[in-house]
Tab-separated table of C-alpha atoms in Angstrom:
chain	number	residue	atom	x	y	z
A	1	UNK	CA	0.000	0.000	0.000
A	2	UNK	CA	1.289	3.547	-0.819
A	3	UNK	CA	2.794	5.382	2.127
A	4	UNK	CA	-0.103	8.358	3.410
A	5	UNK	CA	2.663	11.002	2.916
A	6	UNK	CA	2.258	9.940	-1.324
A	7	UNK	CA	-1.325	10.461	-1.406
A	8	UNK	CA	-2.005	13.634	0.842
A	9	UNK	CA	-4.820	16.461	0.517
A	10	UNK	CA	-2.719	19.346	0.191
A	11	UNK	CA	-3.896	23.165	-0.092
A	12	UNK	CA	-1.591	25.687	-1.657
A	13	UNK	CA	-2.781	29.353	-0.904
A	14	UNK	CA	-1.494	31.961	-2.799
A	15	UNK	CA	-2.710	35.171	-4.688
A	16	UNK	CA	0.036	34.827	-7.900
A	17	UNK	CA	-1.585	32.579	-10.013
A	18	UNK	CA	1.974	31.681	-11.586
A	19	UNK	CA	3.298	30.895	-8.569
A	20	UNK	CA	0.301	28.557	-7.542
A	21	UNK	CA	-0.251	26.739	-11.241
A	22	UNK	CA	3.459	25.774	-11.062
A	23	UNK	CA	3.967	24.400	-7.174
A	24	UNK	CA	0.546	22.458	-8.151
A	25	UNK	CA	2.040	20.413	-11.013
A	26	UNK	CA	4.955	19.756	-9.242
A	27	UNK	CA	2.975	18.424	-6.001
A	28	UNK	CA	0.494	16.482	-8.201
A	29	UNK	CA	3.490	14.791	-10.342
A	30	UNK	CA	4.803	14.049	-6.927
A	31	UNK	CA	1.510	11.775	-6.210
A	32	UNK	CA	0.194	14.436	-3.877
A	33	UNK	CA	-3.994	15.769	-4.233
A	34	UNK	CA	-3.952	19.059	-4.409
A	35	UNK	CA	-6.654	22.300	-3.762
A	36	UNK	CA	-5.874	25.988	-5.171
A	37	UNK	CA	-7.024	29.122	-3.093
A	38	UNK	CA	-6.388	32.433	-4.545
A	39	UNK	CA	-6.634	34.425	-1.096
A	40	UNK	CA	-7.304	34.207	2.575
A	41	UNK	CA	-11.050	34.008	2.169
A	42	UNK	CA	-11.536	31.243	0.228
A	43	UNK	CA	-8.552	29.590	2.090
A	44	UNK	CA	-10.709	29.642	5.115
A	45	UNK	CA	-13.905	28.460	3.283
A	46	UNK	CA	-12.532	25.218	1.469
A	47	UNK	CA	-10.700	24.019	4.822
A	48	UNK	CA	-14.102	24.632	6.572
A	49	UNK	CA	-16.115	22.644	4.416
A	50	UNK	CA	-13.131	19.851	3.241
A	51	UNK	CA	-10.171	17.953	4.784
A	52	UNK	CA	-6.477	18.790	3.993
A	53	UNK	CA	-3.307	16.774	5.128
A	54	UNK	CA	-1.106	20.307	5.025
A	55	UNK	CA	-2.009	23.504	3.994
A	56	UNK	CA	1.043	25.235	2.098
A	57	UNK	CA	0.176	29.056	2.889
A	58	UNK	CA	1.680	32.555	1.327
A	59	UNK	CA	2.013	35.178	4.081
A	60	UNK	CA	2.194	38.362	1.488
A	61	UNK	CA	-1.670	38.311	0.070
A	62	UNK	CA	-4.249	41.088	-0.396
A	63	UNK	CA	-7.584	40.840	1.952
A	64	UNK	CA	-6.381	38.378	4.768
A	65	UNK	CA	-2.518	38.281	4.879
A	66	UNK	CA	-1.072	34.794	5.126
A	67	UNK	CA	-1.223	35.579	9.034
A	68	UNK	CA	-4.236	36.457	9.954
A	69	UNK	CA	-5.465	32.928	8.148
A	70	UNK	CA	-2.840	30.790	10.173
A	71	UNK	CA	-4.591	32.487	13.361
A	72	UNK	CA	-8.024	31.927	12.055
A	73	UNK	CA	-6.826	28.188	11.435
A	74	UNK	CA	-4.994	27.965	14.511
A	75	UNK	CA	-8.751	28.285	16.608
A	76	UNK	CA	-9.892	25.253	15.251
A	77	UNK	CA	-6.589	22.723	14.605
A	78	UNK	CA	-3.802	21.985	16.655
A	79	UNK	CA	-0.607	21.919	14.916
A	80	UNK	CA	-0.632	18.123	15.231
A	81	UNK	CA	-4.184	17.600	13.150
A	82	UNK	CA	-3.932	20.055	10.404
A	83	UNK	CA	0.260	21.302	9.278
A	84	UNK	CA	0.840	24.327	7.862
A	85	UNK	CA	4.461	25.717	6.421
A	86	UNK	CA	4.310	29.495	5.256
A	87	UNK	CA	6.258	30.640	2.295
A	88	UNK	CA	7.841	33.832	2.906
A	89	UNK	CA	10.647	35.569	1.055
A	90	UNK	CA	14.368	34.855	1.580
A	91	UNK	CA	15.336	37.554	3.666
A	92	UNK	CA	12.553	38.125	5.537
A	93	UNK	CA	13.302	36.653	9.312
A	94	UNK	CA	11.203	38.938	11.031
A	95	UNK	CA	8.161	36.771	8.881
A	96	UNK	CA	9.302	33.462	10.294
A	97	UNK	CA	9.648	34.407	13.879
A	98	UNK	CA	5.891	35.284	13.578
A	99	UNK	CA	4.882	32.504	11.881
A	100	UNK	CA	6.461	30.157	14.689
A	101	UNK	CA	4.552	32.508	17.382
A	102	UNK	CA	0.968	32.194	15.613
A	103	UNK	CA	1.251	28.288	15.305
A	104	UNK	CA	3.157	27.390	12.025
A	105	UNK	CA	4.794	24.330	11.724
A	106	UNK	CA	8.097	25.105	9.187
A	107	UNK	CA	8.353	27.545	6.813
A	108	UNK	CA	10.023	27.572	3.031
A	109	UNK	CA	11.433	30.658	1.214
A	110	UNK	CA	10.782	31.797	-2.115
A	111	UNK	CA	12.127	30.896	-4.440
A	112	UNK	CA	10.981	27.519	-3.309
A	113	UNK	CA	13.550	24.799	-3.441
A	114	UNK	CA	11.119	21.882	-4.352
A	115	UNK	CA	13.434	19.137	-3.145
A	116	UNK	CA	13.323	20.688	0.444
A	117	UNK	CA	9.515	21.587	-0.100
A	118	UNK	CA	9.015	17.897	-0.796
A	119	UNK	CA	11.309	16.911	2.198
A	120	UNK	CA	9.460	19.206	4.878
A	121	UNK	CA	5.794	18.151	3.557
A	122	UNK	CA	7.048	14.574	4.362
A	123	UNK	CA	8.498	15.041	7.639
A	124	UNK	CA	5.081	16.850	8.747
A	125	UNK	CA	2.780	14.246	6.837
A	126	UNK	CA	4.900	12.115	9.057
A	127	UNK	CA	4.763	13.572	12.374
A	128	UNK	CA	0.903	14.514	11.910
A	129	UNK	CA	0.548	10.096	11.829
A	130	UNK	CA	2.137	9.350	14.544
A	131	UNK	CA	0.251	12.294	16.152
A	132	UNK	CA	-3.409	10.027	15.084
A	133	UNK	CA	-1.797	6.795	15.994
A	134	UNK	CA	-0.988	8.051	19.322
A	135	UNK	CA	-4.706	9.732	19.655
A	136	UNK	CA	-6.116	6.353	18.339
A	137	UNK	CA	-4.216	4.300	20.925
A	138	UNK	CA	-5.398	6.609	23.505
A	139	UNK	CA	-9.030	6.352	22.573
A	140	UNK	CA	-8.630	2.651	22.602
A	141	UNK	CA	-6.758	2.423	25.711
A	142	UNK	CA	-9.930	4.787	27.547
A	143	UNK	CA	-12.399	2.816	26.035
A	144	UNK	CA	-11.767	-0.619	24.980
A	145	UNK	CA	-9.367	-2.071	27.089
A	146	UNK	CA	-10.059	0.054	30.619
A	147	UNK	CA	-13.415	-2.165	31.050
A	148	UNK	CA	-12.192	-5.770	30.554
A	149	UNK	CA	-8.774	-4.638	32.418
A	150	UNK	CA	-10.866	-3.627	35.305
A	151	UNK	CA	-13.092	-6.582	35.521
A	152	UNK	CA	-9.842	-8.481	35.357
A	153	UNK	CA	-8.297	-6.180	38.489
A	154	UNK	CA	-11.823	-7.011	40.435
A	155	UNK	CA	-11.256	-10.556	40.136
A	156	UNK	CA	-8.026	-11.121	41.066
A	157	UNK	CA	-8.643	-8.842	44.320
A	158	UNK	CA	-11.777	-11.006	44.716
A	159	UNK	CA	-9.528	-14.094	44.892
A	160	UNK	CA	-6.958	-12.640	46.629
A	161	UNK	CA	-9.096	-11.514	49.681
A	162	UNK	CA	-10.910	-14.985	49.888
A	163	UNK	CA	-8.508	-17.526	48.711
A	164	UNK	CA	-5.924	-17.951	51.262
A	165	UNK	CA	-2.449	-19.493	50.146
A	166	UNK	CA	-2.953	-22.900	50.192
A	167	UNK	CA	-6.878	-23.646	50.059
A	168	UNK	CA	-8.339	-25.266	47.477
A	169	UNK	CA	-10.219	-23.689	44.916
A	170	UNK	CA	-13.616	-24.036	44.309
A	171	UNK	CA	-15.825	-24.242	40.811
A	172	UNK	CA	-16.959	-20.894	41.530
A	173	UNK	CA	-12.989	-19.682	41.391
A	174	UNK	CA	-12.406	-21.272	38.346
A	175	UNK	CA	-14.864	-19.406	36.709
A	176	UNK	CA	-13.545	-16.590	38.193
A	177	UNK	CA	-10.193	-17.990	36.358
A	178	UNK	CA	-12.522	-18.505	32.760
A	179	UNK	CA	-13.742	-15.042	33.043
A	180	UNK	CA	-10.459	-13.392	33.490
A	181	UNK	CA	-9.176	-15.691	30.810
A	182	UNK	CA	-11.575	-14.356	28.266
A	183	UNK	CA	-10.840	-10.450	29.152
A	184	UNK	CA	-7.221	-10.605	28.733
A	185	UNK	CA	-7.878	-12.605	25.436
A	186	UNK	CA	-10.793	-9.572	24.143
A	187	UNK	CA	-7.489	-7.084	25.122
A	188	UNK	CA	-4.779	-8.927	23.287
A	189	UNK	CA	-7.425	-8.890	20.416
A	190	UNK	CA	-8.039	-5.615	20.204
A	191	UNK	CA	-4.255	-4.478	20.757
A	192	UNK	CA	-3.450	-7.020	17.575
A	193	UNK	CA	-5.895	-5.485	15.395
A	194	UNK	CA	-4.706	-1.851	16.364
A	195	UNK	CA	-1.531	-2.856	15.129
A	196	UNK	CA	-2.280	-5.282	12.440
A	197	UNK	CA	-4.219	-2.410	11.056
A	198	UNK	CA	-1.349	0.144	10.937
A	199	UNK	CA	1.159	-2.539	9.441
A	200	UNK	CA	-1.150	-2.988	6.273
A	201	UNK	CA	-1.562	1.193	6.305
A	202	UNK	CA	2.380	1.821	6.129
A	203	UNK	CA	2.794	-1.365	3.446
A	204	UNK	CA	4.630	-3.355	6.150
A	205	UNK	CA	2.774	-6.549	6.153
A	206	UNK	CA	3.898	-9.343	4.113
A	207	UNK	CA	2.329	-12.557	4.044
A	208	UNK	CA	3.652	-16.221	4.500
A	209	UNK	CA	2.126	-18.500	1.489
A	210	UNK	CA	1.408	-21.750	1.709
A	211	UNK	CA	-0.932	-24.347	0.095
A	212	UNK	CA	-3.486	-24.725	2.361
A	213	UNK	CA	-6.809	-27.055	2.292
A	214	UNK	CA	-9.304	-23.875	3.558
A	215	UNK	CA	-11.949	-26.441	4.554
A	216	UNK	CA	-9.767	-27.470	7.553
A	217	UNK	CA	-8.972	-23.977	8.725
A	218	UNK	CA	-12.660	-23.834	8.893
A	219	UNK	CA	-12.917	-26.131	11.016
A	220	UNK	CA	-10.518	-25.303	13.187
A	221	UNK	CA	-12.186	-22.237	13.661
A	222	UNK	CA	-15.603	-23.297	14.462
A	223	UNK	CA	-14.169	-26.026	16.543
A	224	UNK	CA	-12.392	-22.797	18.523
A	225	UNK	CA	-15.916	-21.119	18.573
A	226	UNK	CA	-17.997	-24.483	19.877
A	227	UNK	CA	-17.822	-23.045	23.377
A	228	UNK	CA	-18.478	-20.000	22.565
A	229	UNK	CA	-21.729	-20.194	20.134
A	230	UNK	CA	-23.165	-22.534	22.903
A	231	UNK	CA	-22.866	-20.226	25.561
A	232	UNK	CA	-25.506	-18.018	23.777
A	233	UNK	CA	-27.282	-21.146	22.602
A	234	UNK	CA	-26.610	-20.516	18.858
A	235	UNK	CA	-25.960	-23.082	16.759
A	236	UNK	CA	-23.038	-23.096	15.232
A	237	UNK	CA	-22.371	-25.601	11.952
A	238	UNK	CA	-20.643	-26.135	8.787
A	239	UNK	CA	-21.484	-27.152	5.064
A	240	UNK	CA	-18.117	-27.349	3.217
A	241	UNK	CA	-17.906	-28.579	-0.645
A	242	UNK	CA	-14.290	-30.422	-1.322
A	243	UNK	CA	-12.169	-28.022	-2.795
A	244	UNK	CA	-8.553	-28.423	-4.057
A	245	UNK	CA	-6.109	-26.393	-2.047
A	246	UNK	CA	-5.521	-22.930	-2.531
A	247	UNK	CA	-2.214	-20.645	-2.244
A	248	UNK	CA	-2.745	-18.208	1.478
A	249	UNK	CA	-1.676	-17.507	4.239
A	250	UNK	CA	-2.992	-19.642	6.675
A	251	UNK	CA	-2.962	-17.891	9.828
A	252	UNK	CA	-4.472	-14.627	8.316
A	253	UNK	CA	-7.367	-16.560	6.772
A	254	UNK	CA	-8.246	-18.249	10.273
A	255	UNK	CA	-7.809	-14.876	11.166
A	256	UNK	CA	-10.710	-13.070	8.368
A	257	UNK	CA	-12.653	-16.408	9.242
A	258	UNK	CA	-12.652	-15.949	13.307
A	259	UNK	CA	-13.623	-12.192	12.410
A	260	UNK	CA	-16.736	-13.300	10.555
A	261	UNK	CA	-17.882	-15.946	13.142
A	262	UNK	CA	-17.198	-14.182	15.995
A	263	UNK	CA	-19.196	-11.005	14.858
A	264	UNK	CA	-21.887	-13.390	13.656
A	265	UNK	CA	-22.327	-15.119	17.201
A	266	UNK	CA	-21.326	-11.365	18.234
A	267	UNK	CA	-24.562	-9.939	17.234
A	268	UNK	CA	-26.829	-12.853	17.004
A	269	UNK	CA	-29.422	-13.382	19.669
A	270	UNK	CA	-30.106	-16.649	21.590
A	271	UNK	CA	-31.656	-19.730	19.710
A	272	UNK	CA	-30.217	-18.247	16.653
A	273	UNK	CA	-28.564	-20.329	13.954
A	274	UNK	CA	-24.869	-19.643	12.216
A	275	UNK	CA	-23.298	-21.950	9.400
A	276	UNK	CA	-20.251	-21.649	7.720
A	277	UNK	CA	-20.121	-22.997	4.067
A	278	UNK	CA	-17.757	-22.970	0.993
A	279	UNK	CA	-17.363	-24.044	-2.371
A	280	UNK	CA	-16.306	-23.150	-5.529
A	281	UNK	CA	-17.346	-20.215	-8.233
A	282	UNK	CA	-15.364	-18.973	-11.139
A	283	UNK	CA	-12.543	-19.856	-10.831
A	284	UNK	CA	-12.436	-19.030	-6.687
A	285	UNK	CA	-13.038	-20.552	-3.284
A	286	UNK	CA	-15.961	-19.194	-1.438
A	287	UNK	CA	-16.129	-18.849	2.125
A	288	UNK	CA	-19.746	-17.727	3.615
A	289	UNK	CA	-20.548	-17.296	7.057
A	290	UNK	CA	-24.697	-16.711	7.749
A	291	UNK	CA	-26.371	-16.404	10.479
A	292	UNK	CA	-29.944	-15.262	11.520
A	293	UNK	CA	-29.536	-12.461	13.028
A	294	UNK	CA	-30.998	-8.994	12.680
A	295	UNK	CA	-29.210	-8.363	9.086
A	296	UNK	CA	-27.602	-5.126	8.140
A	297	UNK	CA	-29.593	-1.546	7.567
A	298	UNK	CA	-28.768	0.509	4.556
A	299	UNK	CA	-26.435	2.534	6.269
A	300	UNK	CA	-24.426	-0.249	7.781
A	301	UNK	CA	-23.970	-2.144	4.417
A	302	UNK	CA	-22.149	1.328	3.047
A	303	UNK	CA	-19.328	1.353	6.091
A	304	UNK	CA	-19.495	-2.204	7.572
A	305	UNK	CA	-15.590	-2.678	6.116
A	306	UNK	CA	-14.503	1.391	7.059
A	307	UNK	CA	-12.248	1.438	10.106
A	308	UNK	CA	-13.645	2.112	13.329
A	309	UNK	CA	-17.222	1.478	11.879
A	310	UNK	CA	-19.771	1.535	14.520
A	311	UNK	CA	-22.588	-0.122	13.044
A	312	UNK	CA	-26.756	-0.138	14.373
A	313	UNK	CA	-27.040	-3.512	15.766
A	314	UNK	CA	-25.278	-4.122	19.333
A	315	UNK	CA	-23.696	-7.095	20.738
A	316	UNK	CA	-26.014	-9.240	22.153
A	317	UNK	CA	-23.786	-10.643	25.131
A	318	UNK	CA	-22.193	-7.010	25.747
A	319	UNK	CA	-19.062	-8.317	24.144
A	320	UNK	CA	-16.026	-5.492	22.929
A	321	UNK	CA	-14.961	-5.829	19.920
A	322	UNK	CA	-11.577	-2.629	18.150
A	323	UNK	CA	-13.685	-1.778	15.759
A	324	UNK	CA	-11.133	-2.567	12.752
A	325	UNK	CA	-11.983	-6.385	12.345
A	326	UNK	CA	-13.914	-6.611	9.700
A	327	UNK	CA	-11.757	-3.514	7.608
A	328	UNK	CA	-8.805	-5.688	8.334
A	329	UNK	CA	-10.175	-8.765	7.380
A	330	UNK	CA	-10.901	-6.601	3.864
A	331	UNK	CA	-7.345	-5.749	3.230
A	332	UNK	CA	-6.165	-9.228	4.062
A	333	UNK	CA	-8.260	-11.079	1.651
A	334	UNK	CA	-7.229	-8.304	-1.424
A	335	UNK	CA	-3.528	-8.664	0.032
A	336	UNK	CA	-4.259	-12.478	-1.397
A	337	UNK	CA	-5.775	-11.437	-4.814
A	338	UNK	CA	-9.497	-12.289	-3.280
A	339	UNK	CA	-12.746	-9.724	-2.451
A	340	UNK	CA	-15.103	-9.922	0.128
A	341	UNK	CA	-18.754	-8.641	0.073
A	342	UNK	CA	-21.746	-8.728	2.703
A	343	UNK	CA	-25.595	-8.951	1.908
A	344	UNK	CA	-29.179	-9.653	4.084
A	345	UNK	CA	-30.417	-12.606	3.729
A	346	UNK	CA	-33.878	-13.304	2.017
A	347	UNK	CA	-35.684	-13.904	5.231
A	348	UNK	CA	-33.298	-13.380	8.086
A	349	UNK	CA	-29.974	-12.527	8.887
A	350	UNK	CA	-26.924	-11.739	6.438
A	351	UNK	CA	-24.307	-13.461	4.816
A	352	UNK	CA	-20.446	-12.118	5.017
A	353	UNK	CA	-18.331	-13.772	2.182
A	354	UNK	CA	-14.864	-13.758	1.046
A	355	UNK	CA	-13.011	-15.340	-1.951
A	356	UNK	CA	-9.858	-16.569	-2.804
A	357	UNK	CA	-7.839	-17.311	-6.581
A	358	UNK	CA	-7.942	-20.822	-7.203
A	359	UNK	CA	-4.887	-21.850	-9.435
């Protein structure tokens, strides 16, 4: 996958219309996207109503000098969320103190040396990621992992203060034990995706291929599930055509396939029915998981494989989930040349597929 700093939203402000037709081919060739404003005003009204990576600003304009917009931007993004580097001219210091003291984040002199351009819109496409990753982790560490890490701090004091060294535990304890077991494996999960997630964003994930009979990863899945579908008194079975093997990675399809059958027992209610089948179509294995289940709304089928998607329906047994399971699951199975897809079911339920290049 290309790096984010290739493919950036960039806005370059400035009144000469040579000036900004030039630096715009130059940042497109370079594989950047990139906005035109000819003044302050309309700087200020395209960055309310769109999203830039970097805004590359003139401070010498008519209207709204190059300053007073920085200070207008500087209200509503931190220097983190939203970079800006002012061009100024080559001798003029007094312009970059300023520029420092009203929030920018670098500054470039004119003329404008594209090779350190390019260089400085890196560094701060750079530093403005590792800004979100940290903000990311953050909201993940508040939200999705304080709850089962607490539960899991309860217990243990609960065991502590009635389990003396020495005594025998009871049933009740090991349950204690199960419970605990499960929270620390819902953290680990959601930790794994965070980063799993990132890897395939920065290109960093490479797979390990093997030929590998699918139909037994299956059922090494639902086998791993048994427990679990039976503690909400779903049924949980399989219908799986022979198929010859197929060229993947196993561990990251047992991965796509425990994201599908987890969500389905996820979100299905008690009494409720799940099957996994496959078999072949065109040249490709086909891997459906179905349950019946509320189904999907309009609006969920449009983001169901978007990071972070928060979708209508709720987890049934309370269960926590990163929110990037299904959007990873995506980029694995096109990482192996395959698709996936999602649709309701005629009566009940929906159906999440995936499919994978037969040789």
């Amino acid at each position: 996958m290309t790096n984010q700093s290739m493919q950036a939203s960039l806005l370059v402000v400035d009144d000469n219309q040579v000036n900004r037709d030039l630096l715009a081919r130059r940042l497109k060739h370079a594989g950047h996207h990139v906005e035109l404003a000819v003044d302050g005003y309309q700087a200020l009204a395209m960055n309310q109503d769109r999203h830039f990576d970097l805004i590359l600003l003139d401070v010498t304009m008519p209207g709204l000098s190059g300053f007073e917009v920085l200070e207008i931007i500087r209200q509503k993004h931190t220097l983190s969320e939203l970079p800006v580097i002012i061009v100024t001219a080559l001798d003029a210091s007094d312009d970059m103190v300023t520029g420092f003291k009203l929030g920018a984040n670098d500054y470039v002199t004119k003329p404008i040396d594209f090779s350190v351009l390019q260089a400085r819109i890196h560094t701060h496409l750079e530093l403005r990621k590792l800004a979100e990753l940290k903000d990311q982790f953050l909201q993940i560490a508040s939200h999705d992992l304080k709850n089962p890490l607490n539960n899991v701090l309860m217990s243990i004091c609960l065991m502590l203060a009635d389990l003396p060294p020495g005594q025998k535990m009871s049933d009740q304890y090991y349950e204690i034990l199960g419970l605990m077991k499960t929270q620390c494996e819902t953290m680990q999960r959601i930790i794994t995706d965070f980063l799993d997630f990132e890897a395939l964003q920065d290109g960093k994930f490479q797979l390990q291929l093997n030929w590998v009979d699918v139909n037994e990863t299956v059922q090494r899945v639902v086998h791993d599930n048994t427990e679990y579908a039976q503690s909400k008194n779903i049924a949980l079975e399989m219908n799986l055509e022979p198929a010859a093997p197929v060229q993947v990675d196993e561990t990251r399809i047992a991965q796509v396939l425990q994201n599908f059958v987890g969500n389905a027992l996820k979100f299905c209610p008690p009494d409720a029915g799940v099957i996994v089948r496959t078999h072949t179509e065109d040249h490709h294995l086909m891997v459906e998981v179905c349950d019946s289940g509320p189904g999907l709304t309009k609006a969920d089928l449009a983001k169901v494989f978007t990071k972070y998607a928060r979708l209508s329906n709720k987890p049934t047994g309370g269960e926590k989930s990163s929110g990037l399971g299904l959007a990873i699951s995506k980029q694995m199975i096109e990482l192996h040349g395959g698709a996936v897809g999602v649709y309701n079911n005629a009566d009940c339920g929906a159906t999440f597929w995936f499919s994978l290049p037969m040789p």
